[in-house]
Amino acid sequence: RTVDLFSGCGGMSLGFQSAGYNIVAAFENWPAAIECYKQNFKHPVIETDLSIVDEAIIRIKKYQPDLIIGGPPCQDFSNAGNRTEGERAELTHSFAKIITAVKPKFFVMENVARASESEAYKKARKLFIDNGYGLTEIVLDASHCNVPQKRNRFFCIGGLNQDDGFLSAILRAKQTVLPLSVRDYYSEKKYTLEFEIIIGIPGHIKEGESFLWIPPLLQFVELIVLNLLNTKNMTATQSILQILEQ
């Protein structure tokens, strides 16, 4: 039985559900995200301000979760932000208070990489440890986890009465040696797309030929380059216009 806190539109719920976990409820405070969530999942999503910890605990306990997952808002920790800790950073501490009151067997907290260095996380971490949770703390690069995106995320995985680092060896062993690129991803999947000739490039593209599918932007750039290679006295702009016209 799994509960998702700060669920947003349901990214973590979808991942855990796809992995076979039974999501019994989600909690979110942003109406637009809640409406999106409802369109994609059958289980309830409850509009709740998780900063009001005592009320949140009462609502969450009803679902008797074995596992709680969540990604507290990360704008105050993000490299793209102003790197100061504001009110939203305190929601990490709220997450910890909820975990230690509800006492699931396990929890998974996800955030941006630099969140692990924050004062809010240090307070949350102490609360987890003081309440008997062993912690696996690790920054994972998505491109080494079979996702074609260079994105570092911090994970804190807690297990009640577990040793610290209880999942570290498994998580490291499951990572790939080389990062996965978008091109590699689609090459492995062998997606193909039948399409007719777009622009005459003798020796390169034949009518009705089957091509390895790559994202449209990369395909567009590839056409521009090939067109320039086969057409004398043409600028890149002229090449783009010619492709668009056809």
GROMACS .gro file of C-alpha atoms in nm, residues 11-206:
model
  196
   11GLY     CA    1   0.501   1.138  -1.219
   12MET     CA    2   0.617   0.935  -0.920
   13SER     CA    3   0.281   0.762  -0.890
   14LEU     CA    4   0.304   0.649  -1.250
   15GLY     CA    5   0.658   0.519  -1.206
   16PHE     CA    6   0.577   0.320  -0.894
   17GLN     CA    7   0.248   0.196  -1.035
   18SER     CA    8   0.427   0.076  -1.349
   19ALA     CA    9   0.674  -0.107  -1.125
   20GLY     CA   10   0.387  -0.298  -0.961
   21TYR     CA   11   0.320  -0.093  -0.649
   22ASN     CA   12  -0.038  -0.041  -0.532
   23ILE     CA   13  -0.096   0.335  -0.507
   24VAL     CA   14  -0.393   0.379  -0.274
   25ALA     CA   15  -0.399   0.761  -0.250
   26ALA     CA   16  -0.219   1.080  -0.341
   27PHE     CA   17  -0.203   1.419  -0.168
   28GLU     CA   18  -0.154   1.752  -0.342
   29ASN     CA   19  -0.246   2.117  -0.284
   30TRP     CA   20  -0.239   2.261  -0.638
   31PRO     CA   21  -0.587   2.241  -0.800
   32ALA     CA   22  -0.457   2.230  -1.159
   33ALA     CA   23  -0.227   1.937  -1.078
   34ILE     CA   24  -0.508   1.759  -0.896
   35GLU     CA   25  -0.736   1.784  -1.199
   36CYS     CA   26  -0.463   1.643  -1.421
   37TYR     CA   27  -0.396   1.362  -1.172
   38LYS     CA   28  -0.765   1.266  -1.166
   39GLN     CA   29  -0.763   1.220  -1.543
   40ASN     CA   30  -0.483   0.964  -1.524
   41PHE     CA   31  -0.544   0.756  -1.211
   42LYS     CA   32  -0.839   0.574  -1.056
   43HIS     CA   33  -0.733   0.602  -0.692
   44PRO     CA   34  -0.822   0.918  -0.495
   45VAL     CA   35  -0.612   1.233  -0.490
   46ILE     CA   36  -0.690   1.448  -0.189
   47GLU     CA   37  -0.647   1.825  -0.186
   48THR     CA   38  -0.439   1.883   0.127
   49ASP     CA   39  -0.199   2.149   0.252
   50LEU     CA   40   0.082   1.925   0.372
   51SER     CA   41   0.240   2.211   0.565
   52ILE     CA   42  -0.047   2.172   0.813
   53VAL     CA   43   0.115   1.857   0.941
   54ASP     CA   44  -0.130   1.747   1.212
   55GLU     CA   45  -0.428   1.750   0.974
   56ALA     CA   46  -0.227   1.578   0.700
   57ILE     CA   47  -0.120   1.298   0.936
   58ILE     CA   48  -0.482   1.219   1.027
   59ARG     CA   49  -0.581   1.197   0.659
   60ILE     CA   50  -0.281   0.988   0.553
   61LYS     CA   51  -0.302   0.740   0.841
   62LYS     CA   52  -0.645   0.626   0.719
   63TYR     CA   53  -0.475   0.459   0.421
   64GLN     CA   54  -0.230   0.260   0.637
   65PRO     CA   55   0.057   0.291   0.390
   66ASP     CA   56   0.351   0.050   0.390
   67LEU     CA   57   0.539   0.292   0.165
   68ILE     CA   58   0.523   0.670   0.131
   69ILE     CA   59   0.679   0.837  -0.172
   70GLY     CA   60   0.712   1.207  -0.248
   71GLY     CA   61   0.907   1.495  -0.388
   72PRO     CA   62   0.862   1.806  -0.172
   73PRO     CA   63   0.870   2.127  -0.382
   74CYS     CA   64   1.227   2.192  -0.492
   75GLN     CA   65   1.226   2.547  -0.632
   76ASP     CA   66   1.406   2.680  -0.325
   77PHE     CA   67   1.686   2.426  -0.376
   78SER     CA   68   1.710   2.430  -0.754
   79ASN     CA   69   2.022   2.541  -0.941
   80ALA     CA   70   1.786   2.743  -1.160
   81GLY     CA   71   1.656   2.937  -0.860
   82ASN     CA   72   1.816   3.200  -0.640
   83ARG     CA   73   1.965   2.930  -0.413
   84THR     CA   74   1.814   3.065  -0.094
   85GLU     CA   75   1.595   2.854   0.132
   86GLY     CA   76   1.243   2.987   0.164
   87GLU     CA   77   0.909   2.862   0.296
   88ARG     CA   78   0.883   2.584   0.038
   89ALA     CA   79   1.210   2.435   0.159
   90GLU     CA   80   1.041   2.380   0.496
   91LEU     CA   81   0.805   2.135   0.325
   92THR     CA   82   1.094   1.888   0.331
   93HIS     CA   83   1.078   1.906   0.710
   94SER     CA   84   0.699   1.866   0.692
   95PHE     CA   85   0.750   1.550   0.486
   96ALA     CA   86   0.979   1.413   0.757
   97LYS     CA   87   0.730   1.494   1.033
   98ILE     CA   88   0.457   1.309   0.843
   99ILE     CA   89   0.680   1.006   0.783
  100THR     CA   90   0.782   0.977   1.148
  101ALA     CA   91   0.421   1.008   1.267
  102VAL     CA   92   0.263   0.767   1.016
  103LYS     CA   93   0.557   0.522   1.040
  104PRO     CA   94   0.548   0.341   0.704
  105LYS     CA   95   0.795   0.053   0.663
  106PHE     CA   96   0.970   0.245   0.388
  107PHE     CA   97   0.971   0.589   0.227
  108VAL     CA   98   1.127   0.741  -0.085
  109MET     CA   99   1.197   1.114  -0.101
  110GLU     CA  100   1.320   1.269  -0.427
  111ASN     CA  101   1.458   1.616  -0.490
  112VAL     CA  102   1.717   1.813  -0.684
  113ALA     CA  103   2.078   1.713  -0.619
  114ARG     CA  104   2.171   2.014  -0.407
  115ALA     CA  105   1.878   1.958  -0.167
  116SER     CA  106   2.097   1.713   0.024
  117GLU     CA  107   2.313   2.006   0.137
  118SER     CA  108   2.023   2.220   0.262
  119GLU     CA  109   1.944   2.308   0.620
  120ALA     CA  110   1.587   2.185   0.569
  121TYR     CA  111   1.712   1.841   0.469
  122LYS     CA  112   1.956   1.828   0.761
  123LYS     CA  113   1.662   1.878   0.998
  124ALA     CA  114   1.456   1.616   0.815
  125ARG     CA  115   1.746   1.371   0.815
  126LYS     CA  116   1.791   1.399   1.192
  127LEU     CA  117   1.420   1.336   1.241
  128PHE     CA  118   1.433   1.022   1.025
  129ILE     CA  119   1.733   0.882   1.213
  130ASP     CA  120   1.596   0.967   1.557
  131ASN     CA  121   1.281   0.771   1.472
  132GLY     CA  122   1.456   0.451   1.369
  133TYR     CA  123   1.494   0.485   0.992
  134GLY     CA  124   1.808   0.363   0.818
  135LEU     CA  125   1.884   0.585   0.518
  136THR     CA  126   2.016   0.522   0.170
  137GLU     CA  127   2.118   0.864   0.035
  138ILE     CA  128   2.232   0.884  -0.324
  139VAL     CA  129   2.241   1.120  -0.624
  140LEU     CA  130   2.145   0.938  -0.942
  141ASP     CA  131   2.203   1.054  -1.299
  142ALA     CA  132   1.898   0.960  -1.505
  143SER     CA  133   2.112   0.891  -1.813
  144HIS     CA  134   2.278   0.604  -1.623
  145CYS     CA  135   1.936   0.464  -1.524
  146ASN     CA  136   1.802   0.391  -1.875
  147VAL     CA  137   1.650   0.737  -1.920
  148PRO     CA  138   1.781   0.945  -2.213
  149GLN     CA  139   1.818   1.265  -2.013
  150LYS     CA  140   2.112   1.418  -1.829
  151ARG     CA  141   1.945   1.493  -1.495
  152ASN     CA  142   2.086   1.448  -1.146
  153ARG     CA  143   1.837   1.384  -0.867
  154PHE     CA  144   1.884   1.320  -0.497
  155PHE     CA  145   1.706   1.024  -0.341
  156CYS     CA  146   1.666   0.951   0.028
  157ILE     CA  147   1.524   0.602   0.079
  158GLY     CA  148   1.433   0.517   0.435
  159GLY     CA  149   1.368   0.177   0.588
  160LEU     CA  150   1.236   0.131   0.940
  161ASN     CA  151   1.494  -0.056   1.149
  162GLN     CA  152   1.724  -0.091   0.847
  163ASP     CA  153   2.097  -0.020   0.835
  164ASP     CA  154   2.218   0.300   0.670
  165GLY     CA  155   2.304   0.239   0.305
  166PHE     CA  156   2.085  -0.074   0.288
  167LEU     CA  157   2.013  -0.016  -0.084
  168SER     CA  158   2.335   0.155  -0.193
  169ALA     CA  159   2.502  -0.151  -0.346
  170ILE     CA  160   2.192  -0.248  -0.546
  171LEU     CA  161   2.139   0.104  -0.681
  172ARG     CA  162   2.502   0.136  -0.791
  173ALA     CA  163   2.502  -0.209  -0.950
  174LYS     CA  164   2.191  -0.128  -1.157
  175GLN     CA  165   2.343   0.181  -1.319
  176THR     CA  166   2.488   0.165  -1.669
  177VAL     CA  167   2.855   0.238  -1.735
  178LEU     CA  168   2.780   0.471  -2.024
  179PRO     CA  169   2.505   0.737  -2.030
  180LEU     CA  170   2.202   0.677  -2.250
  181SER     CA  171   2.151   0.937  -2.524
  182VAL     CA  172   1.825   1.012  -2.707
  183ARG     CA  173   1.969   0.866  -3.028
  184ASP     CA  174   2.083   0.550  -2.848
  185TYR     CA  175   1.742   0.513  -2.687
  186TYR     CA  176   1.554   0.522  -3.015
  187SER     CA  177   1.816   0.304  -3.185
  188GLU     CA  178   1.767   0.038  -2.918
  189LYS     CA  179   1.390   0.059  -2.954
  190LYS     CA  180   1.428   0.039  -3.337
  191TYR     CA  181   1.143   0.279  -3.402
  192THR     CA  182   1.090   0.327  -3.776
  193LEU     CA  183   0.866   0.558  -3.969
  194GLU     CA  184   0.762   0.516  -4.331
  195PHE     CA  185   0.743   0.846  -4.514
  196GLU     CA  186   0.766   0.968  -4.871
  197ILE     CA  187   1.049   1.178  -5.005
  198ILE     CA  188   1.056   1.523  -4.846
  199ILE     CA  189   1.330   1.678  -5.055
  200GLY     CA  190   1.537   1.540  -5.339
  201ILE     CA  191   1.876   1.431  -5.207
  202PRO     CA  192   2.021   1.183  -5.457
  203GLY     CA  193   2.202   0.896  -5.290
  204HIS     CA  194   2.054   0.969  -4.949
  205ILE     CA  195   1.674   0.951  -4.943
  206LYS     CA  196   1.454   0.735  -5.164
   0.00000   0.00000   0.00000
